[in-house]
Tab-separated table of C-alpha atoms and ligand atoms in Angstrom:
chain	number	residue	atom	x	y	z
A	215	UNK	CA	-28.233	4.618	-10.053
A	216	UNK	CA	-25.833	1.698	-9.813
A	217	UNK	CA	-22.499	2.781	-8.474
A	218	UNK	CA	-19.658	2.129	-10.920
A	219	UNK	CA	-16.192	3.149	-9.842
A	220	UNK	CA	-12.787	2.426	-11.212
A	221	UNK	CA	-9.143	2.328	-10.359
A	222	UNK	CA	-7.043	3.323	-13.337
A	223	UNK	CA	-3.348	2.741	-12.714
A	224	UNK	CA	-0.652	3.586	-15.208
A	225	UNK	CA	1.580	0.509	-15.405
A	226	UNK	CA	4.853	2.308	-14.915
A	227	UNK	CA	6.108	0.700	-11.704
A	228	UNK	CA	5.031	-1.215	-8.642
A	229	UNK	CA	1.697	-0.516	-6.928
A	230	UNK	CA	2.309	2.714	-5.014
A	231	UNK	CA	0.799	2.983	-1.547
A	232	UNK	CA	-1.073	6.098	-2.691
A	233	UNK	CA	-2.509	4.186	-5.643
A	234	UNK	CA	-3.417	1.284	-3.386
A	235	UNK	CA	-5.338	3.635	-1.111
A	236	UNK	CA	-7.201	5.066	-4.104
A	237	UNK	CA	-8.033	1.550	-5.241
A	238	UNK	CA	-9.131	0.579	-1.751
A	239	UNK	CA	-11.499	3.512	-1.297
A	240	UNK	CA	-13.051	2.889	-4.703
A	241	UNK	CA	-13.360	-0.811	-3.980
A	242	UNK	CA	-14.951	-0.157	-0.571
A	243	UNK	CA	-17.387	2.318	-2.112
A	244	UNK	CA	-18.423	-0.202	-4.754
A	245	UNK	CA	-18.815	-3.002	-2.226
A	246	UNK	CA	-20.757	-0.777	0.140
A	247	UNK	CA	-23.260	0.119	-2.564
A	248	UNK	CA	-23.378	-3.227	-4.288
A	249	UNK	CA	-21.866	-1.556	-7.339
A	250	UNK	CA	-19.095	-2.470	-9.738
A	251	UNK	CA	-15.391	-1.950	-9.235
A	252	UNK	CA	-13.630	-1.619	-12.563
A	253	UNK	CA	-9.907	-1.939	-13.108
A	254	UNK	CA	-8.601	-0.124	-16.163
A	255	UNK	CA	-4.980	-0.096	-17.201
A	256	UNK	CA	-3.975	3.343	-18.458
A	257	UNK	CA	-1.086	2.366	-20.666
A	258	UNK	CA	-1.182	5.087	-23.285
A	259	UNK	CA	2.279	6.286	-22.287
A	260	UNK	CA	4.035	3.700	-24.414
A	261	UNK	CA	7.503	4.614	-23.315
A	262	UNK	CA	6.916	4.166	-19.615
A	263	UNK	CA	4.271	1.426	-19.571
A	264	UNK	CA	5.347	-2.190	-19.220
A	265	UNK	CA	3.503	-5.476	-19.061
A	266	UNK	CA	5.672	-6.466	-16.155
A	267	UNK	CA	4.435	-3.508	-14.162
A	268	UNK	CA	0.842	-4.287	-15.111
A	269	UNK	CA	1.321	-7.831	-13.858
A	270	UNK	CA	2.822	-6.711	-10.598
A	271	UNK	CA	0.027	-4.200	-9.993
A	272	UNK	CA	-2.622	-6.859	-10.577
A	273	UNK	CA	-0.782	-9.235	-8.307
A	274	UNK	CA	-0.559	-6.658	-5.525
A	275	UNK	CA	-4.259	-5.887	-5.886
A	276	UNK	CA	-5.007	-9.582	-5.567
A	277	UNK	CA	-2.803	-9.856	-2.519
A	278	UNK	CA	-4.750	-7.010	-0.927
A	279	UNK	CA	-7.977	-8.836	-1.721
A	280	UNK	CA	-9.344	-6.094	-3.941
A	281	UNK	CA	-11.201	-8.151	-6.484
A	282	UNK	CA	-12.374	-6.320	-9.574
A	283	UNK	CA	-15.698	-6.971	-11.268
A	284	UNK	CA	-14.500	-5.830	-14.663
A	285	UNK	CA	-11.000	-5.456	-15.983
A	286	UNK	CA	-8.011	-7.465	-17.168
A	287	UNK	CA	-8.530	-11.167	-16.670
A	288	UNK	CA	-12.269	-10.929	-15.978
A	289	UNK	CA	-13.255	-8.602	-18.838
A	290	UNK	CA	-16.836	-7.317	-18.849
A	291	UNK	CA	-19.410	-5.486	-20.951
A	292	UNK	CA	-17.389	-2.313	-21.511
A	293	UNK	CA	-14.009	-3.761	-22.459
A	294	UNK	CA	-11.314	-3.819	-23.512
A	295	UNK	CA	-9.972	-2.606	-20.189
A	296	UNK	CA	-6.527	-1.741	-21.399
A	297	UNK	CA	-6.548	1.813	-22.650
A	298	UNK	CA	-4.143	1.190	-25.524
A	299	UNK	CA	-6.658	-1.275	-26.985
A	300	UNK	CA	-9.342	1.418	-27.183
A	301	UNK	CA	-7.536	3.629	-29.655
A	302	UNK	CA	-10.142	3.353	-32.391
A	303	UNK	CA	-12.835	4.607	-30.072
A	304	UNK	CA	-10.642	7.512	-28.950
A	305	UNK	CA	-10.029	8.539	-32.566
A	306	UNK	CA	-13.730	8.322	-33.256
A	307	UNK	CA	-14.601	10.643	-30.379
A	308	UNK	CA	-11.870	13.022	-31.457
A	309	UNK	CA	-13.271	13.182	-34.970
A	310	UNK	CA	-16.746	13.972	-33.626
A	311	UNK	CA	-15.380	16.813	-31.546
A	312	UNK	CA	-13.450	18.164	-34.551
A	313	UNK	CA	-16.547	17.961	-36.742
A	314	UNK	CA	-18.593	19.802	-34.177
A	315	UNK	CA	-15.987	22.527	-33.789
A	316	UNK	CA	-15.379	21.618	-30.160
A	317	UNK	CA	-11.810	20.736	-30.919
A	318	UNK	CA	-9.438	22.027	-33.552
A	319	UNK	CA	-6.178	21.208	-35.257
A	320	UNK	CA	-3.267	23.317	-34.149
A	321	UNK	CA	-0.319	23.723	-36.500
A	322	UNK	CA	1.804	25.869	-34.211
A	323	UNK	CA	5.225	24.320	-33.996
A	324	UNK	CA	7.408	23.864	-30.975
A	325	UNK	CA	9.432	26.939	-31.771
A	326	UNK	CA	6.413	29.226	-31.805
A	327	UNK	CA	5.030	27.711	-28.591
A	328	UNK	CA	8.356	28.154	-26.845
A	329	UNK	CA	8.712	31.798	-27.785
A	330	UNK	CA	5.067	32.436	-26.874
A	331	UNK	CA	5.805	30.970	-23.485
A	332	UNK	CA	8.911	33.055	-23.033
A	333	UNK	CA	7.097	36.291	-23.828
A	334	UNK	CA	4.269	35.407	-21.445
A	335	UNK	CA	6.702	34.542	-18.681
A	336	UNK	CA	8.597	37.799	-19.237
A	337	UNK	CA	5.277	39.668	-18.907
A	338	UNK	CA	4.575	37.708	-15.729
A	339	UNK	CA	1.537	36.067	-17.298
A	340	UNK	CA	0.589	32.436	-16.864
A	341	UNK	CA	1.917	30.586	-19.882
A	342	UNK	CA	-0.968	29.430	-22.041
A	343	UNK	CA	-1.797	28.788	-25.656
A	344	UNK	CA	-3.027	31.980	-27.314
A	345	UNK	CA	-5.580	30.288	-29.566
A	346	UNK	CA	-4.015	31.232	-32.873
A	347	UNK	CA	-5.286	28.151	-34.731
A	348	UNK	CA	-8.692	28.189	-33.070
A	349	UNK	CA	-10.346	30.060	-35.914
A	350	UNK	CA	-8.597	28.483	-38.861
A	351	UNK	CA	-11.196	27.679	-41.489
A	352	UNK	CA	-11.794	24.117	-42.541
A	353	UNK	CA	-10.124	24.849	-45.901
A	354	UNK	CA	-7.055	26.384	-44.310
A	355	UNK	CA	-6.630	23.410	-42.012
A	356	UNK	CA	-7.111	20.983	-44.929
A	357	UNK	CA	-4.505	22.831	-46.975
A	358	UNK	CA	-1.935	22.719	-44.170
A	359	UNK	CA	-2.581	19.025	-43.655
A	360	UNK	CA	-2.241	18.405	-47.401
A	361	UNK	CA	1.094	20.219	-47.265
A	362	UNK	CA	2.187	17.610	-44.705
A	363	UNK	CA	2.341	19.945	-41.729
A	364	UNK	CA	2.271	18.359	-38.320
A	365	UNK	CA	-0.567	19.250	-35.998
A	366	UNK	CA	-1.944	18.530	-32.573
A	367	UNK	CA	-5.634	18.490	-31.723
A	368	UNK	CA	-6.641	20.953	-29.037
A	369	UNK	CA	-9.813	21.146	-27.038
A	370	UNK	CA	-11.674	24.414	-27.549
A	371	UNK	CA	-12.390	25.727	-24.055
A	372	UNK	CA	-15.586	27.793	-24.166
A	373	UNK	CA	-16.108	30.998	-22.197
A	374	UNK	CA	-17.832	31.053	-18.838
A	375	UNK	CA	-17.383	29.206	-15.621
A	376	UNK	CA	-17.704	25.573	-14.663
A	377	UNK	CA	-18.651	23.922	-11.410
A	378	UNK	CA	-18.553	20.492	-9.949
A	379	UNK	CA	-19.225	19.034	-6.565
A	380	UNK	CA	-16.356	17.216	-5.005
A	381	UNK	CA	-17.359	14.772	-2.304
A	382	UNK	CA	-14.264	15.608	-0.307
A	383	UNK	CA	-13.781	19.318	-0.997
A	384	UNK	CA	-17.335	20.481	-1.580
A	385	UNK	CA	-18.366	22.835	-4.351
A	386	UNK	CA	-15.550	23.693	-6.776
A	387	UNK	CA	-15.888	26.602	-9.220
A	388	UNK	CA	-13.375	27.630	-11.829
A	389	UNK	CA	-13.227	30.229	-14.523
A	390	UNK	CA	-12.879	28.685	-17.957
A	391	UNK	CA	-10.390	31.317	-18.980
A	392	UNK	CA	-7.962	29.799	-16.499
A	393	UNK	CA	-8.004	26.590	-18.511
A	394	UNK	CA	-5.785	26.429	-21.549
A	395	UNK	CA	-6.979	25.027	-24.887
A	396	UNK	CA	-5.322	21.799	-23.943
A	397	UNK	CA	-3.926	19.141	-26.253
A	398	UNK	CA	-6.079	16.048	-26.823
A	399	UNK	CA	-3.950	14.387	-29.477
A	400	UNK	CA	-0.220	14.903	-29.744
A	401	UNK	CA	1.417	15.514	-33.100
A	402	UNK	CA	2.255	11.805	-33.367
A	403	UNK	CA	-1.462	11.055	-33.054
A	404	UNK	CA	-1.247	9.665	-29.539
A	405	UNK	CA	-3.963	10.761	-27.133
A	406	UNK	CA	-3.323	12.517	-23.829
A	407	UNK	CA	-4.492	11.405	-20.403
A	408	UNK	CA	-7.166	14.104	-19.965
A	409	UNK	CA	-8.781	13.128	-23.224
A	410	UNK	CA	-8.827	9.350	-22.948
A	411	UNK	CA	-9.725	9.265	-19.288
A	412	UNK	CA	-13.001	11.000	-20.137
A	413	UNK	CA	-13.666	8.810	-23.192
A	414	UNK	CA	-13.155	5.670	-21.154
A	415	UNK	CA	-14.919	6.780	-17.984
A	416	UNK	CA	-17.901	7.810	-20.085
A	417	UNK	CA	-17.942	4.611	-22.152
A	418	UNK	CA	-17.551	2.504	-19.024
A	419	UNK	CA	-20.437	4.347	-17.371
A	420	UNK	CA	-18.370	5.360	-14.369
A	421	UNK	CA	-20.509	7.177	-11.790
A	422	UNK	CA	-17.893	8.240	-9.235
A	423	UNK	CA	-14.274	9.147	-9.747
A	424	UNK	CA	-12.280	8.912	-6.535
A	425	UNK	CA	-8.629	9.681	-7.102
A	426	UNK	CA	-5.650	11.483	-5.676
A	427	UNK	CA	-5.645	15.205	-5.150
A	428	UNK	CA	-2.835	15.577	-7.674
A	429	UNK	CA	-5.534	15.186	-10.329
A	430	UNK	CA	-7.664	18.081	-9.086
A	431	UNK	CA	-5.995	20.374	-11.632
A	432	UNK	CA	-7.157	18.063	-14.394
A	433	UNK	CA	-10.772	17.894	-13.368
A	434	UNK	CA	-11.880	21.231	-14.893
A	435	UNK	CA	-10.561	20.109	-18.275
A	436	UNK	CA	-12.372	16.827	-17.942
A	437	UNK	CA	-15.669	18.372	-16.803
A	438	UNK	CA	-15.580	20.685	-19.830
A	439	UNK	CA	-15.000	17.733	-22.093
A	440	UNK	CA	-18.020	15.905	-20.671
A	441	UNK	CA	-20.086	18.995	-21.379
A	442	UNK	CA	-18.777	19.188	-24.931
A	443	UNK	CA	-19.754	15.557	-25.425
A	444	UNK	CA	-23.224	16.278	-24.085
A	445	UNK	CA	-22.660	13.900	-21.174
A	446	UNK	CA	-23.146	14.261	-17.489
A	447	UNK	CA	-19.831	14.176	-15.670
A	448	UNK	CA	-19.364	11.586	-12.935
A	449	UNK	CA	-19.200	12.700	-9.331
A	450	UNK	CA	-15.711	13.391	-8.055
A	451	UNK	CA	-13.833	12.921	-4.812
A	452	UNK	CA	-10.211	13.961	-4.560
A	453	UNK	CA	-8.308	12.148	-1.855
A	454	UNK	CA	-5.705	14.036	0.173
A	455	UNK	CA	-2.058	13.656	-0.747
A	456	UNK	CA	-0.167	11.138	1.288
A	457	UNK	CA	2.686	12.926	3.011
A	458	UNK	CA	5.882	11.542	4.503
A	459	UNK	CA	6.793	12.224	8.121
A	460	UNK	CA	8.639	15.319	6.831
A	461	UNK	CA	5.246	16.668	5.643
A	462	UNK	CA	6.422	16.549	2.045
A	463	UNK	CA	4.965	14.393	-0.699
A	464	UNK	CA	5.576	10.766	0.190
A	465	UNK	CA	8.812	9.576	-1.291
A	466	UNK	CA	11.471	6.978	-0.740
A	467	UNK	CA	13.225	9.343	1.664
A	468	UNK	CA	10.794	8.679	4.466
A	469	UNK	CA	9.678	5.143	3.801
A	470	UNK	CA	9.002	2.524	1.202
A	471	UNK	CA	6.382	3.578	-1.305
A	472	UNK	CA	5.280	0.328	-2.869
A	473	UNK	CA	2.801	-2.143	-1.460
A	474	UNK	CA	4.909	-5.118	-2.497
A	475	UNK	CA	7.779	-3.990	-0.313
A	476	UNK	CA	5.545	-4.081	2.750
A	477	UNK	CA	4.309	-7.512	1.800
A	478	UNK	CA	7.888	-8.712	1.372
A	479	UNK	CA	8.875	-7.180	4.701
A	480	UNK	CA	6.248	-9.332	6.364
A	481	UNK	CA	3.461	-6.870	7.145
A	482	UNK	CA	0.150	-8.672	7.652
A	483	UNK	CA	-2.135	-7.983	4.728
A	484	UNK	CA	-5.010	-6.694	6.842
A	485	UNK	CA	-2.669	-4.321	8.627
A	486	UNK	CA	-1.657	-2.888	5.263
A	487	UNK	CA	-5.291	-2.351	4.336
A	488	UNK	CA	-6.117	-0.851	7.722
A	489	UNK	CA	-3.132	1.467	7.585
A	490	UNK	CA	-3.920	2.639	4.050
A	491	UNK	CA	-7.468	3.440	5.160
A	492	UNK	CA	-6.144	5.594	7.965
A	493	UNK	CA	-4.497	7.792	5.338
A	494	UNK	CA	-7.431	10.136	5.031
A	495	UNK	CA	-10.264	8.169	6.583
A	496	UNK	CA	-11.183	7.067	10.073
A	497	UNK	CA	-13.837	4.743	11.368
A	498	UNK	CA	-14.965	7.018	14.170
A	499	UNK	CA	-12.016	9.165	15.179
A	500	UNK	CA	-11.033	6.757	17.954
A	501	UNK	CA	-10.894	3.207	16.703
A	502	UNK	CA	-7.659	2.670	14.865
A	503	UNK	CA	-7.837	-1.046	14.322
A	504	UNK	CA	-10.741	-2.148	12.185
A	505	UNK	CA	-11.529	-4.879	9.743
A	506	UNK	CA	-12.158	-4.786	6.024
A	507	UNK	CA	-15.802	-5.587	6.764
A	508	UNK	CA	-16.095	-2.562	8.996
A	509	UNK	CA	-14.514	-0.456	6.290
A	510	UNK	CA	-17.022	-1.673	3.738
A	511	UNK	CA	-19.952	-1.122	6.108
A	512	UNK	CA	-18.924	2.380	7.046
A	513	UNK	CA	-16.952	3.924	4.225
A	514	UNK	CA	-18.295	7.315	3.137
A	515	UNK	CA	-16.408	9.474	0.661
A	516	UNK	CA	-17.613	12.618	2.396
A	517	UNK	CA	-15.842	11.492	5.578
A	518	UNK	CA	-12.474	11.548	3.840
A	519	UNK	CA	-10.359	14.388	5.180
A	520	UNK	CA	-9.182	17.280	3.039
A	521	UNK	CA	-5.861	17.562	4.792
A	522	UNK	CA	-2.700	15.724	3.882
A	523	UNK	CA	-2.503	12.308	5.444
A	524	UNK	CA	0.761	11.583	7.210
A	525	UNK	CA	2.313	8.239	6.438
A	526	UNK	CA	3.886	7.315	9.759
A	527	UNK	CA	6.092	4.203	9.431
A	528	UNK	CA	6.164	3.657	13.179
A	529	UNK	CA	2.427	3.601	13.421
A	530	UNK	CA	2.409	1.210	10.506
A	531	UNK	CA	4.659	-1.206	12.392
A	532	UNK	CA	2.583	-0.868	15.525
A	533	UNK	CA	-0.542	-1.683	13.555
A	534	UNK	CA	1.195	-4.651	11.949
A	535	UNK	CA	1.923	-6.009	15.424
A	536	UNK	CA	-1.697	-5.557	16.463
A	537	UNK	CA	-2.779	-7.753	13.576
A	538	UNK	CA	-0.051	-10.319	13.885
A	539	UNK	CA	-0.900	-10.868	17.545
A	540	UNK	CA	-4.534	-11.550	16.788
A	541	UNK	CA	-3.857	-14.294	14.283
A	542	UNK	CA	-4.443	-17.917	15.138
A	543	UNK	CA	-0.971	-19.370	15.845
A	544	UNK	CA	-1.274	-21.803	12.953
A	545	UNK	CA	-2.156	-18.973	10.565
A	546	UNK	CA	0.641	-16.814	11.861
A	547	UNK	CA	3.028	-19.777	11.607
A	548	UNK	CA	2.124	-20.210	7.950
A	549	UNK	CA	2.815	-16.511	7.340
A	550	UNK	CA	6.153	-16.673	9.148
A	551	UNK	CA	7.304	-19.914	7.511
A	552	UNK	CA	8.761	-18.382	4.314
A	553	UNK	CA	10.874	-16.008	6.371
A	554	UNK	CA	12.169	-18.824	8.555
A	555	UNK	CA	13.109	-20.809	5.456
A	556	UNK	CA	14.695	-17.790	3.846
A	557	UNK	CA	16.775	-17.189	6.983
A	558	UNK	CA	18.001	-20.793	6.706
A	559	UNK	CA	16.678	-21.829	10.123
A	560	UNK	CA	14.449	-24.639	8.868
A	561	UNK	CA	13.650	-26.248	5.546
A	562	UNK	CA	10.159	-26.722	4.212
A	563	UNK	CA	10.360	-30.429	5.118
A	564	UNK	CA	11.471	-29.680	8.670
A	565	UNK	CA	8.633	-27.241	9.052
A	566	UNK	CA	6.205	-29.898	7.943
A	567	UNK	CA	7.689	-32.546	10.228
A	568	UNK	CA	7.722	-30.258	13.238
A	569	UNK	CA	4.577	-28.286	12.454
A	570	UNK	CA	3.169	-28.508	15.993
A	571	UNK	CA	6.441	-27.513	17.524
A	572	UNK	CA	6.826	-24.526	15.199
A	573	UNK	CA	3.250	-23.451	15.810
A	574	UNK	CA	3.888	-23.540	19.556
A	575	UNK	CA	7.023	-21.417	19.151
A	576	UNK	CA	5.093	-18.894	17.053
A	577	UNK	CA	2.338	-18.744	19.664
A	578	UNK	CA	4.912	-17.936	22.311
A	579	UNK	CA	6.494	-15.269	20.134
A	580	UNK	CA	3.412	-13.472	18.826
A	581	UNK	CA	3.559	-10.818	21.533
A	582	UNK	CA	7.129	-10.069	20.613
A	583	UNK	CA	7.090	-9.501	16.890
A	584	UNK	CA	5.294	-6.982	14.706
A	585	UNK	CA	6.240	-8.331	11.301
A	586	UNK	CA	6.496	-11.927	10.150
A	587	UNK	CA	10.013	-11.152	9.016
A	588	UNK	CA	11.063	-10.297	12.562
A	589	UNK	CA	10.557	-13.839	13.797
A	590	UNK	CA	13.686	-15.603	12.475
A	591	UNK	CA	16.122	-13.339	14.255
A	592	UNK	CA	14.204	-13.701	17.502
A	593	UNK	CA	14.132	-17.479	17.451
A	594	UNK	CA	17.577	-18.077	15.988
A	595	UNK	CA	18.850	-19.055	19.462
A	596	UNK	CA	16.723	-22.202	19.257
A	597	UNK	CA	18.754	-23.381	16.284
A	598	UNK	CA	22.188	-22.791	17.716
A	599	UNK	CA	24.444	-25.429	19.228
A	600	UNK	CA	23.686	-26.160	22.872
A	601	UNK	CA	27.268	-26.357	24.090
A	602	UNK	CA	28.483	-23.299	22.258
A	603	UNK	CA	25.436	-21.053	22.404
A	604	UNK	CA	26.615	-17.468	21.955
A	605	UNK	CA	25.999	-15.279	25.023
A	606	UNK	CA	25.657	-11.613	24.342
A	607	UNK	CA	27.418	-9.141	26.581
A	608	UNK	CA	24.335	-7.898	28.317
A	609	UNK	CA	23.025	-11.388	29.024
A	610	UNK	CA	26.364	-12.334	30.486
A	611	UNK	CA	26.530	-9.230	32.632
A	612	UNK	CA	23.001	-9.781	33.940
A	613	UNK	CA	23.706	-13.402	34.766
A	614	UNK	CA	26.938	-12.627	36.552
A	615	UNK	CA	25.216	-10.115	38.821
A	616	UNK	CA	23.842	-13.002	40.806
A	617	UNK	CA	26.141	-14.821	43.216
A	618	UNK	CA	23.634	-17.643	43.417
A	619	UNK	CA	23.709	-18.335	39.662
A	620	UNK	CA	25.285	-21.766	39.932
A	621	UNK	CA	22.750	-22.765	42.592
A	622	UNK	CA	19.961	-21.488	40.418
A	623	UNK	CA	21.063	-23.424	37.365
A	624	UNK	CA	21.586	-26.551	39.399
A	625	UNK	CA	18.161	-26.213	41.010
A	626	UNK	CA	16.486	-25.775	37.660
A	627	UNK	CA	18.323	-28.761	36.288
A	628	UNK	CA	17.416	-30.951	39.224
A	629	UNK	CA	13.806	-29.918	39.757
A	630	UNK	CA	12.429	-28.646	36.452
A	631	UNK	CA	14.145	-30.979	34.015
A	632	UNK	CA	12.684	-34.143	35.529
A	633	UNK	CA	9.252	-32.539	35.201
A	634	UNK	CA	10.012	-31.657	31.577
A	635	UNK	CA	11.030	-35.249	30.967
A	636	UNK	CA	7.666	-36.275	32.321
A	637	UNK	CA	5.910	-34.034	29.805
A	638	UNK	CA	5.148	-31.008	31.998
A	639	UNK	CA	3.893	-27.897	30.212
A	640	UNK	CA	5.111	-24.327	30.588
A	641	UNK	CA	2.430	-23.439	33.132
A	642	UNK	CA	3.407	-26.227	35.543
A	643	UNK	CA	7.089	-25.455	35.062
A	644	UNK	CA	6.331	-21.859	35.927
A	645	UNK	CA	4.512	-22.966	39.104
A	646	UNK	CA	7.471	-25.094	40.073
A	647	UNK	CA	9.782	-22.163	39.349
A	648	UNK	CA	7.758	-19.962	41.679
A	649	UNK	CA	7.883	-22.573	44.405
A	650	UNK	CA	11.636	-22.687	44.002
A	651	UNK	CA	11.871	-18.922	44.442
A	652	UNK	CA	9.783	-19.046	47.604
A	653	UNK	CA	11.673	-21.951	49.065
A	654	UNK	CA	15.128	-20.485	48.418
A	655	UNK	CA	14.077	-16.882	49.046
A	656	UNK	CA	15.370	-15.749	45.652
A	657	UNK	CA	13.939	-12.778	43.812
A	658	UNK	CA	12.837	-13.542	40.267
A	659	UNK	CA	15.849	-11.894	38.511
A	660	UNK	CA	18.192	-14.144	40.451
A	661	UNK	CA	16.567	-17.090	38.720
A	662	UNK	CA	15.516	-15.422	35.492
A	663	UNK	CA	18.736	-13.735	34.435
A	664	UNK	CA	21.178	-16.649	34.729
A	665	UNK	CA	18.565	-18.992	33.286
A	666	UNK	CA	17.866	-16.675	30.356
A	667	UNK	CA	21.536	-16.390	29.568
A	668	UNK	CA	21.930	-20.157	29.775
A	669	UNK	CA	18.942	-20.988	27.592
A	670	UNK	CA	18.846	-18.135	25.086
A	671	UNK	CA	22.141	-16.268	25.302
A	672	UNK	CA	20.226	-12.965	25.213
A	673	UNK	CA	19.119	-10.469	27.840
A	674	UNK	CA	15.484	-10.423	26.751
A	675	UNK	CA	13.088	-12.669	24.935
A	676	UNK	CA	10.218	-15.093	25.302
A	677	UNK	CA	8.910	-16.720	28.425
A	678	UNK	CA	11.639	-18.940	29.890
A	679	UNK	CA	9.298	-21.793	30.717
A	680	UNK	CA	8.125	-21.764	27.102
A	681	UNK	CA	11.756	-21.919	26.050
A	682	UNK	CA	12.337	-24.964	28.261
A	683	UNK	CA	9.453	-26.742	26.544
A	684	UNK	CA	10.636	-25.724	23.063
A	685	UNK	CA	14.150	-26.973	23.728
A	686	UNK	CA	13.010	-30.171	25.400
A	687	UNK	CA	14.817	-31.872	28.312
A	688	UNK	CA	17.944	-33.000	26.493
A	689	UNK	CA	18.862	-29.743	24.873
A	690	UNK	CA	17.867	-27.764	27.954
A	691	UNK	CA	20.154	-29.971	30.041
A	692	UNK	CA	23.030	-29.452	27.649
A	693	UNK	CA	22.566	-25.682	27.800
A	694	UNK	CA	22.371	-25.696	31.602
A	695	UNK	CA	25.504	-27.834	31.941
A	696	UNK	CA	27.386	-25.625	29.573
A	697	UNK	CA	26.274	-22.527	31.466
A	698	UNK	CA	27.334	-24.054	34.743
A	699	UNK	CA	30.842	-24.280	33.326
A	700	UNK	CA	30.873	-20.978	31.493
A	701	UNK	CA	29.215	-18.780	34.099
A	702	UNK	CA	31.117	-19.869	37.173
B	255	LIG	N1	-3.723	6.813	-14.784
B	255	LIG	C1	-3.954	7.866	-13.863
B	255	LIG	C2	-2.984	7.728	-12.714
B	255	LIG	O1	-2.413	6.669	-12.542
B	255	LIG	C3	-5.375	7.803	-13.373
B	255	LIG	C4	-5.912	9.081	-12.908
B	255	LIG	C5	-7.413	9.025	-12.701
B	255	LIG	O2	-7.827	8.256	-11.821
B	255	LIG	O3	-8.109	9.717	-13.404
B	255	LIG	O4	-2.726	8.657	-11.994
């Protein structure tokens, strides 16, 4: 059997992190088994679906690197891949089911259904359709239609029990009487999700349906429909709900919920993928950082956990940092560049002219940022004026702790700057700095704190010898001279 899986988003917003995880697990499963990953747009809800949302979902999928083998843009043998374009086929299947008595027209109006519901609720019964139109004869139904009465089409749930194996939750059994005769076509003729999802999954020869746990309640209805159509149902796997840190369904309260927001906040793409995987799956219970290749090699649906996955924003940031740090400086620099431009620190042209310099700065900063977007704020000091560099309170306080600060700044100026002029690198400057400490019997903070204040204006930050190189001799001298005046 060739594995054929699908991701079937409704285009009603941005790509939700829960949806992205569903897509990712399906994609990984397809890639692992050399199968097909199908993307189908479920846009039957005309009021809420928009083309703009469809576009943004596709774009986010592309950003994540989840290429689809069939679907919008690539098409394939079972298209069209936009549900609204398959209407004829849906009507055809509906007619077959009606003809075979597996579905029926229901003429009960809203008023009757509401009062039925009220009575059932008052009797503490589960509200459900009572099947009044189930046994209408063909002639009766025809007559009501001829009289212009509105109707819905309901699925006729047979008696008995139904089972399916869920790759995540094991064997699932349900009593058919717990399933209502659900609506397949609304009175305006539009099909419902449970109906079309089966039509399309069957026509597209889907073998495995991996989707969020919120759909578990729908699966019995769908399995029964497969049986009515004389088809074998696909295998299912329901992925655990993604919960916020408050253990409730993930919502905007506890973090951003769309993939695009994380991209725009400067999370490395692979960190996003890795983090989404950790929502319900683990490589081995220990390794938290793993590559897409490792995911594809090892992904098993049966290893997905049943329990709710907790979406922990702090862990997400930590993971982002792990990835950012591992990037080649030039790659990381390219990822950071848009944020630096956006912050107004450098223009595109300046970045091109000073590409080596910027790359070197990024290399020195990689340990200190987790997101690309964090870089601009941390390197803003490099773009400030040398004579009027702003000192923050803590930097000033630290610097002023040391009586020897003027000596320190003078010594740096007189010994390190000539080296810098001669092209010394950070490592040799650091050696010279150490020699200075030994010679003058200063402890490192006595040198480090006044120097940091003078060069960066902040109490913490990158390696000071790196900073000297980044500034270059002239600017470093200007900052030291200014500090000599301002700190004494
Ligand atoms: N369009 C449905 C959703 O976005 C798909 C559910 C399914 O995978 O069956 O939730």
